[in-house]
Short mmCIF file of C-alpha atoms in Angstrom, two decimals:
data_model
loop_
_atom_site.label_atom_id
_atom_site.label_comp_id
_atom_site.label_asym_id
_atom_site.label_seq_id
_atom_site.Cartn_x
_atom_site.Cartn_y
_atom_site.Cartn_z
CA MET A 156 0.71 -8.55 -4.90
CA LEU A 157 4.19 -9.44 -6.03
CA GLY A 158 3.05 -9.42 -9.74
CA GLU A 159 1.53 -6.08 -9.55
CA MET A 160 4.14 -4.34 -7.37
CA TRP A 161 6.07 -2.95 -10.53
CA SER A 162 2.82 -1.22 -11.73
CA LEU A 163 3.94 1.99 -10.07
CA ARG A 164 0.28 2.91 -9.53
CA GLY A 165 -1.98 3.71 -6.71
CA ARG A 166 -0.75 1.82 -3.48
CA TYR A 167 2.39 0.43 -5.39
CA LYS A 168 3.53 4.09 -6.21
CA ILE A 169 3.05 4.92 -2.63
CA LEU A 170 5.08 1.99 -1.60
CA HIS A 171 7.87 2.76 -3.77
CA LEU A 172 8.08 6.45 -2.94
CA THR A 173 7.85 5.69 0.56
CA TRP A 174 10.72 3.19 0.83
CA PHE A 175 12.98 5.49 -1.24
CA ALA A 176 12.22 7.96 1.38
CA PHE A 177 13.22 5.74 4.27
CA PHE A 178 16.21 4.65 2.10
CA LEU A 179 17.64 8.21 1.93
CA SER A 180 17.02 8.71 5.53
CA PHE A 181 19.32 5.66 6.23
CA VAL A 182 22.05 6.93 4.13
CA VAL A 183 21.99 10.00 6.07
CA TRP A 184 21.85 8.34 9.27
CA PHE A 185 24.42 6.09 9.00
CA ASN A 186 26.98 8.35 6.60
CA LEU A 187 29.42 8.42 9.39
CA ALA A 188 30.35 4.69 9.79
CA PRO A 189 32.10 4.08 6.25
CA LEU A 190 33.91 7.53 6.71
CA ALA A 191 34.91 7.19 10.35
CA THR A 192 38.44 6.26 9.88
CA GLN A 193 38.99 9.31 7.97
CA VAL A 194 37.26 11.38 10.36
CA LYS A 195 39.20 10.07 13.30
CA ALA A 196 42.49 10.74 11.55
CA ASP A 197 41.65 14.45 10.56
CA PHE A 198 40.51 15.39 14.15
CA GLY A 199 43.14 13.14 15.83
CA LEU A 200 40.30 11.61 17.82
CA GLU A 201 40.81 8.52 20.24
CA GLU A 202 38.82 5.25 19.73
CA GLY A 203 36.73 6.05 22.64
CA GLN A 204 35.55 9.24 20.88
CA ILE A 205 34.75 7.49 17.62
CA ARG A 206 32.84 5.11 19.51
CA THR A 207 31.11 7.88 21.29
CA LEU A 208 30.03 9.37 18.05
CA ALA A 209 28.41 6.01 17.21
CA ILE A 210 26.20 6.14 20.24
CA CYS A 211 25.30 9.83 19.51
CA ASN A 212 24.32 8.58 16.20
CA VAL A 213 21.58 6.74 17.82
CA ALA A 214 20.72 8.59 20.85
CA LEU A 215 18.00 11.11 20.39
CA THR A 216 16.28 8.71 17.91
CA VAL A 217 14.59 7.26 21.32
CA PRO A 218 12.63 10.15 22.11
CA ALA A 219 12.22 11.29 18.52
CA ARG A 220 10.47 8.01 17.53
CA ILE A 221 7.89 8.51 20.46
CA ILE A 222 7.33 12.14 19.29
CA ILE A 223 7.10 11.55 15.60
CA GLY A 224 4.61 8.77 16.41
CA MET A 225 2.49 11.32 18.16
CA LEU A 226 2.75 13.71 15.38
CA LEU A 227 2.05 11.14 12.79
CA ASP A 228 -1.23 9.79 14.25
CA LYS A 229 -2.26 13.59 14.40
CA TYR A 230 -0.84 15.13 11.20
CA GLY A 231 -0.57 12.13 9.07
CA PRO A 232 2.60 10.69 7.29
CA ARG A 233 2.95 13.00 4.17
CA ILE A 234 3.65 16.06 5.88
CA THR A 235 5.70 14.49 8.65
CA TYR A 236 8.03 12.60 6.43
CA THR A 237 8.47 15.70 4.10
CA LEU A 238 9.53 17.89 7.32
CA LEU A 239 11.70 15.27 8.72
CA LEU A 240 13.65 14.84 5.13
CA ILE A 241 14.08 18.53 4.94
CA TYR A 242 15.31 18.82 8.40
CA ALA A 243 18.27 16.11 7.59
CA ALA A 244 20.16 18.76 5.55
CA ILE A 245 20.67 20.83 8.68
CA PRO A 246 22.58 18.46 10.83
CA CYS A 247 24.53 17.08 7.87
CA LEU A 248 25.89 20.59 6.91
CA ILE A 249 26.77 21.50 10.71
CA PHE A 250 28.83 18.07 10.73
CA ALA A 251 30.48 18.56 7.41
CA THR A 252 31.77 21.92 8.40
CA ALA A 253 32.66 21.00 12.16
CA GLN A 254 36.04 22.02 13.69
CA ASN A 255 36.36 20.29 16.88
CA PHE A 256 35.00 17.19 18.68
CA SER A 257 32.31 19.13 20.51
CA GLN A 258 30.53 20.22 17.10
CA LEU A 259 30.91 16.62 15.88
CA VAL A 260 28.89 15.29 19.04
CA ILE A 261 26.23 17.97 18.89
CA SER A 262 25.52 17.58 15.06
CA ARG A 263 25.71 13.85 15.37
CA LEU A 264 23.05 14.20 18.13
CA ALA A 265 20.78 16.28 15.94
CA LEU A 266 21.38 13.91 13.10
CA SER A 267 19.97 10.98 15.26
CA ILE A 268 16.48 12.54 15.03
CA VAL A 269 16.67 11.39 11.33
CA GLY A 270 16.43 7.90 12.21
CA ALA A 271 12.78 8.24 13.52
CA GLY A 272 11.83 8.42 9.87
CA PHE A 273 11.00 4.60 9.92
CA VAL A 274 8.06 4.91 12.02
CA ILE A 275 6.30 7.39 9.56
CA GLY A 276 6.33 4.83 6.54
CA ILE A 277 4.82 2.27 8.63
CA ARG A 278 1.86 4.15 9.22
CA MET A 279 1.66 5.14 5.57
CA VAL A 280 2.15 1.53 4.20
CA ALA A 281 -0.48 0.18 6.67
CA GLU A 282 -3.04 2.74 5.38
CA TRP A 283 -2.57 1.49 1.88
CA PHE A 284 -2.48 -2.21 2.31
CA PRO A 285 -4.81 -4.67 3.89
CA PRO A 286 -3.89 -7.06 6.96
CA LYS A 287 -3.40 -10.05 4.71
CA GLU A 288 -0.60 -8.30 2.88
CA ILE A 289 0.67 -6.21 5.50
CA GLY A 290 3.91 -8.47 6.14
CA ILE A 291 5.35 -8.34 2.69
CA ALA A 292 4.39 -4.52 2.27
CA GLU A 293 5.86 -3.40 5.52
CA GLY A 294 8.79 -5.93 4.86
CA ILE A 295 9.61 -4.31 1.39
CA TYR A 296 9.36 -0.77 2.80
CA GLY A 297 11.59 -1.63 5.71
CA GLY A 298 13.91 -3.89 3.91
CA TRP A 299 14.52 -1.91 0.83
CA GLY A 300 14.61 1.45 2.81
CA ASN A 301 16.97 -0.13 5.43
CA PHE A 302 19.45 -0.97 2.70
CA GLY A 303 20.41 2.85 2.67
CA SER A 304 23.12 1.90 5.49
CA ALA A 305 24.54 -0.67 3.09
CA ALA A 306 24.37 1.84 0.13
CA ALA A 307 26.18 4.23 2.32
CA ALA A 308 28.92 1.87 3.42
CA PHE A 309 29.31 0.63 -0.26
CA THR A 310 29.44 4.11 -2.18
CA LEU A 311 30.64 6.81 0.20
CA PRO A 312 34.16 5.74 0.64
CA ALA A 313 34.59 5.46 -3.08
CA ILE A 314 32.83 8.89 -3.85
CA GLY A 315 34.88 10.37 -0.84
CA GLY A 316 38.01 9.19 -2.83
CA TRP A 317 37.23 10.36 -6.15
CA LEU A 318 36.22 13.85 -4.52
CA ALA A 319 39.61 13.80 -2.88
CA PHE A 320 41.24 13.55 -6.61
CA GLY A 321 43.67 10.71 -5.76
CA ALA A 322 45.20 12.65 -2.87
CA MET A 323 47.39 10.23 -0.18
CA THR A 324 48.49 10.69 3.47
CA PRO A 325 52.02 10.75 3.95
CA ALA A 326 51.81 7.02 4.80
CA GLY A 327 50.22 6.31 1.34
CA VAL A 328 46.68 5.99 2.29
CA PRO A 329 44.15 7.47 0.14
CA LEU A 330 42.42 10.55 1.41
CA LEU A 331 38.73 10.72 1.64
CA ASN A 332 36.74 13.92 0.87
CA TRP A 333 34.31 13.07 3.86
CA ARG A 334 32.86 16.58 4.19
CA VAL A 335 31.43 16.79 0.88
CA CYS A 336 30.02 13.34 1.15
CA ILE A 337 28.00 14.01 4.28
CA ALA A 338 26.77 17.42 3.21
CA GLY A 339 25.62 15.76 -0.12
CA THR A 340 23.65 13.39 1.51
CA GLY A 341 21.66 15.85 3.54
CA ILE A 342 20.80 17.97 0.47
CA ILE A 343 19.72 15.13 -1.62
CA ALA A 344 17.38 14.06 1.20
CA ALA A 345 15.77 17.37 1.66
CA LEU A 346 15.30 17.91 -2.26
CA TYR A 347 13.59 14.52 -2.17
CA GLY A 348 11.39 15.45 0.91
CA ILE A 349 9.93 18.20 -1.40
CA PHE A 350 9.27 15.75 -4.13
CA TYR A 351 7.49 13.33 -1.74
CA TYR A 352 5.07 15.81 -0.45
CA ASN A 353 3.83 16.59 -3.84
CA ASN A 354 3.52 12.89 -4.93
CA VAL A 355 1.76 11.11 -2.14
CA LYS A 356 -1.62 11.15 -0.31
CA ASP A 357 -2.07 9.84 3.42
CA HIS A 358 -4.66 7.24 2.56
CA PRO A 359 -6.66 6.01 -0.61
CA PRO A 360 -9.58 7.68 -1.90
CA GLY A 361 -12.66 6.93 0.06
CA LYS A 362 -10.74 5.81 3.24
CA VAL A 363 -10.65 7.79 6.46
CA TYR A 364 -7.58 8.49 8.53
CA ARG A 365 -8.24 7.16 11.84
CA LYS A 366 -6.84 9.15 14.53
CA PRO A 367 -6.82 9.03 18.52
CA LYS A 368 -8.78 11.50 20.40
CA SER A 369 -5.46 12.67 21.78
CA ALA A 370 -1.98 11.87 20.67
CA ARG A 371 -0.31 13.16 23.76
CA GLY A 372 0.35 9.42 24.92
CA ILE A 373 -0.44 5.79 24.30
CA GLU A 374 -3.99 4.86 24.75
CA VAL A 375 -4.51 1.79 27.01
CA THR A 376 -7.81 -0.26 27.56
CA THR A 377 -7.23 -1.58 31.16
CA LYS A 378 -5.93 -0.25 34.49
CA ARG A 379 -3.10 -2.87 34.58
CA ASP A 380 -1.92 -2.06 31.29
CA PHE A 381 -1.44 1.74 32.11
CA TRP A 382 1.06 0.68 34.95
CA PHE A 383 2.66 -1.77 32.42
CA LEU A 384 3.07 1.21 30.08
CA MET A 385 4.67 3.24 32.75
CA VAL A 386 7.27 0.42 33.43
CA MET A 387 8.13 0.16 29.73
CA ASN A 388 8.59 3.72 29.25
CA ALA A 389 11.05 4.04 32.00
CA PRO A 390 14.14 2.31 29.78
CA LEU A 391 13.33 4.99 27.17
CA SER A 392 14.50 7.66 29.56
CA GLY A 393 16.99 5.50 31.24
CA ILE A 394 19.12 4.83 28.26
CA LEU A 395 19.37 8.53 27.59
CA MET A 396 20.95 8.52 31.24
CA VAL A 397 23.58 6.10 29.99
CA LEU A 398 24.29 8.19 27.05
CA ALA A 399 24.59 11.35 29.29
CA TRP A 400 27.10 9.31 31.43
CA ARG A 401 29.00 8.21 28.42
CA LEU A 402 29.43 11.50 27.12
CA LYS A 403 30.65 12.85 30.65
CA LYS A 404 33.02 10.03 30.39
CA VAL A 405 34.84 11.25 27.41
CA GLY A 406 35.03 14.66 28.70
CA LEU A 407 32.42 16.48 26.96
CA TYR A 408 31.01 18.15 30.23
CA ASP A 409 31.57 18.18 33.96
CA VAL A 410 29.75 16.37 36.87
CA ASN A 411 27.47 19.57 37.46
CA THR A 412 26.20 19.58 33.88
CA MET A 413 25.83 15.68 34.16
CA SER A 414 23.43 16.38 37.20
CA ILE A 415 21.48 18.93 35.43
CA ILE A 416 21.00 16.44 32.35
CA LEU A 417 19.83 13.73 34.66
CA VAL A 418 17.35 15.89 36.35
CA CYS A 419 16.02 17.07 32.91
CA LEU A 420 15.65 13.53 31.76
CA VAL A 421 13.72 12.46 35.04
CA GLY A 422 11.57 15.28 34.20
CA LEU A 423 11.12 14.03 30.64
CA TYR A 424 10.01 10.80 32.05
CA LEU A 425 7.34 12.41 34.45
CA PHE A 426 6.04 14.77 31.77
CA GLN A 427 5.67 11.58 29.34
CA ALA A 428 3.71 9.95 32.33
CA TYR A 429 1.52 12.88 32.86
CA ASN A 430 0.66 12.86 29.21
CA CYS A 431 -0.27 9.14 29.27
CA TRP A 432 -2.19 9.84 32.45
CA VAL A 433 -4.40 12.76 30.68
CA VAL A 434 -5.06 10.40 27.65
CA ASN A 435 -6.22 7.42 30.01
CA LYS A 436 -7.76 9.48 32.88
CA ASP A 437 -11.36 8.55 32.27
CA LEU A 438 -10.16 4.69 32.30
CA MET A 439 -8.10 5.37 35.50
CA THR A 440 -10.72 7.18 37.36
CA GLY A 441 -13.44 4.65 36.45
CA LYS A 442 -15.44 6.99 34.36
CA LYS A 443 -14.74 4.89 31.05
CA GLN A 444 -14.78 1.30 30.35
CA TYR A 445 -13.77 -0.20 27.00
CA PRO A 446 -15.95 -3.09 25.63
CA ALA A 447 -14.20 -6.37 25.00
CA LYS A 448 -14.26 -5.79 21.03
CA ASP A 449 -12.32 -2.58 21.50
CA ARG A 450 -9.56 -3.76 24.05
CA TYR A 451 -5.97 -4.73 23.20
CA ASN A 452 -3.24 -6.26 25.50
CA PHE A 453 -0.28 -3.92 25.96
CA SER A 454 1.71 -6.95 26.97
CA GLN A 455 1.79 -7.65 23.13
CA VAL A 456 3.25 -4.23 22.55
CA ALA A 457 5.89 -4.80 25.17
CA ILE A 458 6.89 -8.08 23.50
CA LEU A 459 7.34 -6.49 20.24
CA GLU A 460 9.42 -3.71 21.88
CA LEU A 461 11.85 -6.49 23.22
CA THR A 462 11.93 -8.09 19.69
CA TYR A 463 12.83 -4.97 18.08
CA LEU A 464 15.50 -4.33 20.69
CA VAL A 465 17.14 -7.62 19.91
CA ASN A 466 16.81 -7.42 16.15
CA PHE A 467 16.83 -3.73 14.90
CA GLY A 468 18.92 -2.68 18.13
CA SER A 469 21.48 -5.33 17.29
CA GLU A 470 21.53 -4.19 13.68
CA LEU A 471 22.18 -0.63 14.42
CA ALA A 472 24.98 -1.61 16.77
CA VAL A 473 26.63 -4.23 14.07
CA VAL A 474 26.30 -1.96 11.12
CA SER A 475 28.24 0.68 13.36
CA MET A 476 31.35 -1.57 14.21
CA LEU A 477 31.33 -4.15 11.55
CA PRO A 478 33.50 -2.05 9.05
CA ALA A 479 36.13 -1.71 11.64
CA PHE A 480 35.59 -5.32 12.84
CA PHE A 481 36.47 -6.58 9.37
CA GLN A 482 39.53 -4.01 8.98
CA GLY A 483 40.90 -4.99 11.95
CA THR A 484 40.41 -8.90 12.08
CA PHE A 485 41.45 -9.36 8.40
CA THR A 486 43.83 -6.31 7.68
CA LEU A 487 41.79 -4.57 5.06
CA THR A 488 41.74 -1.07 3.89
CA PRO A 489 38.63 1.02 4.78
CA ALA A 490 37.08 0.91 1.37
CA GLN A 491 37.38 -3.20 1.27
CA ALA A 492 35.93 -3.40 4.94
CA GLY A 493 33.11 -1.08 4.04
CA MET A 494 32.24 -2.99 0.95
CA ILE A 495 32.41 -6.34 2.82
CA ALA A 496 30.49 -5.09 5.86
CA SER A 497 27.58 -3.70 3.76
CA CYS A 498 26.84 -7.33 2.97
CA TYR A 499 25.12 -7.43 6.49
CA ALA A 500 22.73 -4.67 5.57
CA PHE A 501 22.58 -5.91 1.83
CA MET A 502 20.47 -8.80 3.06
CA ASN A 503 17.61 -6.19 3.78
CA LEU A 504 16.82 -6.25 0.06
CA ALA A 505 15.42 -9.91 0.40
CA ALA A 506 15.45 -10.96 4.03
CA ARG A 507 12.99 -8.13 5.54
CA PRO A 508 10.37 -8.46 2.90
CA GLY A 509 11.14 -12.43 3.32
CA GLY A 510 10.27 -12.10 6.93
CA GLY A 511 7.05 -10.28 6.32
CA LEU A 512 6.16 -12.85 3.52
CA ILE A 513 6.76 -15.67 5.75
CA SER A 514 4.67 -14.07 8.51
CA ASP A 515 1.94 -13.60 5.82
CA LYS A 516 2.04 -17.10 4.58
CA LEU A 517 2.89 -19.20 7.63
CA GLY A 518 -0.52 -18.88 9.05
CA SER A 519 0.96 -17.99 12.63
CA ARG A 520 2.64 -14.44 12.99
CA LYS A 521 3.58 -15.61 16.71
CA THR A 522 5.60 -18.78 15.45
CA THR A 523 7.42 -16.90 12.76
CA MET A 524 8.50 -14.14 15.31
CA ALA A 525 9.93 -17.00 17.86
CA VAL A 526 11.80 -18.93 15.23
CA LEU A 527 13.34 -15.87 13.58
CA THR A 528 14.42 -14.35 16.98
CA LEU A 529 15.65 -17.84 17.81
CA GLY A 530 17.90 -17.72 14.66
CA ILE A 531 19.42 -14.38 15.64
CA GLY A 532 20.49 -15.77 18.94
CA ILE A 533 22.35 -18.78 17.22
CA GLY A 534 23.71 -16.50 14.46
CA TYR A 535 25.44 -14.04 16.85
CA LEU A 536 26.63 -16.72 19.22
CA MET A 537 28.46 -18.29 16.07
CA LEU A 538 29.69 -14.73 14.99
CA GLY A 539 31.64 -14.49 18.21
CA SER A 540 34.01 -17.46 17.20
CA VAL A 541 35.08 -15.29 13.97
CA GLY A 542 38.85 -14.37 14.26
CA SER A 543 41.69 -13.82 12.18
CA GLY A 544 42.34 -17.41 11.45
CA TRP A 545 39.04 -17.80 9.71
CA TRP A 546 38.71 -17.97 5.95
CA LEU A 547 37.32 -14.57 4.80
CA PRO A 548 34.52 -15.63 2.53
CA LEU A 549 33.36 -18.25 5.20
CA ALA A 550 33.21 -15.29 7.67
CA VAL A 551 31.18 -13.09 5.01
CA ILE A 552 28.52 -15.94 4.64
CA LEU A 553 28.16 -16.40 8.21
CA THR A 554 27.58 -12.70 8.47
CA MET A 555 25.10 -12.86 5.82
CA CYS A 556 23.28 -15.94 7.13
CA CYS A 557 22.95 -13.97 10.67
CA SER A 558 21.77 -10.83 8.82
CA PHE A 559 18.98 -12.89 7.19
CA PHE A 560 17.52 -13.82 10.58
CA VAL A 561 17.86 -10.04 11.96
CA GLN A 562 16.19 -8.63 9.02
CA ALA A 563 13.56 -11.10 8.65
CA GLY A 564 12.98 -10.66 12.40
CA GLU A 565 12.68 -7.07 12.07
CA GLY A 566 10.10 -7.68 9.09
CA SER A 567 7.93 -10.18 11.48
CA THR A 568 7.95 -7.41 14.10
CA PHE A 569 6.36 -4.71 11.95
CA ALA A 570 4.02 -7.46 10.38
CA ILE A 571 2.36 -7.54 13.78
CA VAL A 572 2.69 -3.78 15.03
CA PRO A 573 -0.04 -2.46 12.47
CA LEU A 574 -2.52 -4.97 13.74
CA VAL A 575 -2.36 -4.24 17.42
CA LYS A 576 -4.58 -1.14 17.51
CA ARG A 577 -5.06 0.56 14.46
CA ARG A 578 -6.09 4.15 15.58
CA ILE A 579 -2.72 4.46 17.59
CA THR A 580 -0.54 2.44 14.94
CA GLY A 581 1.93 5.61 14.93
CA GLN A 582 2.46 5.74 18.52
CA ILE A 583 2.99 1.79 18.90
CA ALA A 584 5.31 2.03 15.95
CA GLY A 585 7.17 4.79 17.52
CA ASN A 586 7.51 2.98 20.86
CA VAL A 587 8.44 -0.42 19.39
CA GLY A 588 10.94 1.59 16.96
CA ALA A 589 12.17 3.64 20.02
CA TYR A 590 13.19 0.29 21.75
CA GLY A 591 15.49 -0.66 18.78
CA ASN A 592 17.36 2.56 19.66
CA VAL A 593 17.30 1.53 23.20
CA GLY A 594 19.18 -1.66 22.29
CA ALA A 595 21.52 0.05 19.84
CA VAL A 596 22.57 2.45 22.66
CA ALA A 597 22.88 -0.13 25.16
CA TYR A 598 24.95 -2.49 22.85
CA LEU A 599 27.17 0.33 21.56
CA THR A 600 27.70 1.26 25.13
CA ILE A 601 28.69 -2.12 26.10
CA PHE A 602 30.87 -2.38 22.96
CA SER A 603 32.74 0.79 23.75
CA LEU A 604 33.36 -0.32 27.57
CA LEU A 605 34.06 -3.91 26.73
CA PRO A 606 37.98 -3.19 25.83
CA GLU A 607 38.40 -1.24 29.04
CA TRP A 608 36.53 -3.96 31.19
CA LEU A 609 38.90 -6.53 29.73
CA GLY A 610 42.06 -4.59 30.61
CA GLY A 611 42.87 -2.80 27.52
CA GLY A 612 42.84 0.92 28.46
CA LYS A 613 42.32 3.65 26.15
CA ASP A 614 44.46 1.99 23.58
CA PRO A 615 43.73 -1.70 23.62
CA SER A 616 45.87 -4.31 21.94
CA PRO A 617 44.53 -6.28 18.95
CA ALA A 618 44.09 -9.21 21.20
CA ILE A 619 41.89 -7.21 23.56
CA ILE A 620 39.81 -5.87 20.87
CA ALA A 621 39.25 -9.32 19.37
CA GLN A 622 38.10 -10.68 23.13
CA ALA A 623 35.74 -7.60 23.17
CA ASN A 624 34.27 -8.35 19.79
CA THR A 625 33.72 -12.10 20.97
CA ALA A 626 31.96 -11.02 24.05
CA PHE A 627 29.81 -8.37 22.29
CA PHE A 628 28.58 -11.00 19.94
CA GLN A 629 27.90 -13.31 22.58
CA ILE A 630 25.85 -10.75 24.70
CA MET A 631 23.70 -10.16 21.72
CA GLY A 632 23.20 -13.72 21.15
CA ILE A 633 22.14 -14.73 24.64
CA MET A 634 19.82 -11.63 24.71
CA ALA A 635 17.88 -12.73 21.43
CA VAL A 636 17.47 -16.45 22.72
CA ILE A 637 15.74 -15.11 25.90
CA VAL A 638 13.47 -12.92 23.78
CA ALA A 639 12.68 -15.88 21.41
CA PHE A 640 11.25 -17.91 24.40
CA LEU A 641 9.27 -14.96 25.53
CA CYS A 642 7.79 -14.94 21.81
CA LEU A 643 7.08 -18.63 22.03
CA PHE A 644 5.17 -18.53 25.52
CA VAL A 645 3.91 -14.96 25.93
CA LEU A 646 3.24 -13.41 22.62
CA LYS A 647 -0.36 -13.95 21.20
CA GLU A 648 -1.63 -14.17 17.78
CA PRO A 649 -3.19 -10.74 16.71
CA ASN A 650 -7.10 -10.83 15.93
CA GLY A 651 -7.52 -10.22 12.19
CA SER A 652 -3.93 -11.44 11.35
CA PHE A 653 -4.94 -12.39 7.67
CA ALA A 654 -8.21 -10.45 7.17
CA GLU A 655 -9.13 -8.58 4.15
CA HIS A 656 -9.96 -5.50 5.87
CA HIS A 657 -8.25 -3.55 8.60
CA GLU A 658 -9.99 -3.11 12.33
CA GLY A 659 -13.03 -0.85 11.94
CA GLU A 660 -13.31 -0.85 8.06
CA ALA A 661 -16.62 -1.78 6.42
CA GLU A 662 -16.65 -5.02 4.32
CA GLY A 663 -17.24 -3.02 1.30
CA GLU A 664 -14.40 -0.63 1.78
CA GLU A 665 -11.63 -1.34 -0.90
CA PHE A 666 -8.16 -0.70 -1.17
CA HIS A 667 -7.92 1.53 -4.48
CA HIS A 668 -5.63 0.91 -7.27
CA GLU A 669 -6.15 4.30 -9.25
CA PRO A 670 -3.15 6.28 -10.07
CA ILE A 671 -2.34 8.92 -7.66
CA LEU A 672 -2.20 12.50 -8.72
CA ALA A 673 0.00 15.15 -7.34
CA PRO A 674 -1.92 17.05 -4.65
CA SER A 675 -1.70 20.86 -4.08
CA VAL A 676 0.91 22.07 -1.89
CA ASP A 677 -1.67 23.49 0.45
CA LEU A 678 -2.09 21.25 3.56
CA ILE A 679 -5.09 19.00 3.24
CA ALA A 680 -7.63 19.19 6.15
CA ARG A 681 -7.75 15.62 7.53
CA GLY A 682 -10.91 14.57 9.27
#
């Protein structure tokens, strides 16, 4: 596969066009972090308000990934990705023209939906590559696309400085034209969405796009798994309640509005539960039983959700705080800190495909998942000891080593996801992906509250911030170690992990390599 990858034909063309769509969605999604210092200065924001914006940046991605997963299984990845990329321009333009903190919050919440784009490409790539190559293919998609966050951190401060034409603050600090930078990322994403629509197909010629009978909720195959699904859905609404509480805490609305929001979120959970009941009604009422060969174990989905919570959830949190961490710990400029912090996401280029490749070649996807997750825990526990007395290059090396395990773990997670149950791959990917955002919101909420818990108040001293950073990395490390043991003792090896064909495909059905012609702009009817 690696030798053919640069042919830019057939499935390899689809892979490259899709990872670049994901790349742009991540540039858009993380266009605030490297510019946050300038936004804070322009609006006179407190540290707590900037951290609130970081939480908003991942908040609605939780329900968005679930909804996108449903739409994906029903309509296909081509139209779904196109519409999401075009949508990205709207909140970017609103944020770029914002005049107060409330407008920043609202536009950032709307922008968090763009983070659901990852789920779409998982199904697209799974349609074009066989199980034996799914790890490296999904790893390339996720890793190279994920590099968008590093590209944003590395380039946007410099571009913002150029667009400010060398202007300085009274203190002699270079100004950044953050408004044009953020608006520009959204416009570019929208233009690429149109290009993407006209240059990809949902599946290779001769294959069938397999869809569930209903995409309203996840289909399970045993009654016990239905109740397990209800339990695992609860944190998806629960974390939004945490976010609502956090926004109320910074004064965005009063307690009455908070109460209304909580009632709505309870209603959201009940609505989701009802949809799952509708999909699984025949199973739950005894009218339907699944044959053994058609069953899957939902506990495997639950473990994958937890792995993504500790790997991708922690990545989102760390990417959001790492520039400020390096800037404060080693007294760097925003541009320097952004460039150094980008090394964490820079590892995506090799580590996430590497995790998928290891999963493909090691012979046990379960063992790969357990070992990489344990490495994440150890890496974060070591990062908790980094302080101003450290040699900066050594801190960078440790950050990159920790990042390797995080990104490789993500690749390993999504080397397994498409193998659980093919016809609901979009919904499984949506739920697993949503747990990444559950982790991000939970971690960022803890991160925003740690200085206060340590007695620092609204304006914590550098010593309190250093203690909070240490505790933050330790919390993430302990969580990863716990999940690693769950992988080792609970996770099972998927059926057909290294097969030539996906579940339900005929032996003679091939993965075609013909060049793909641009389809008509009219919607293609899907069977």
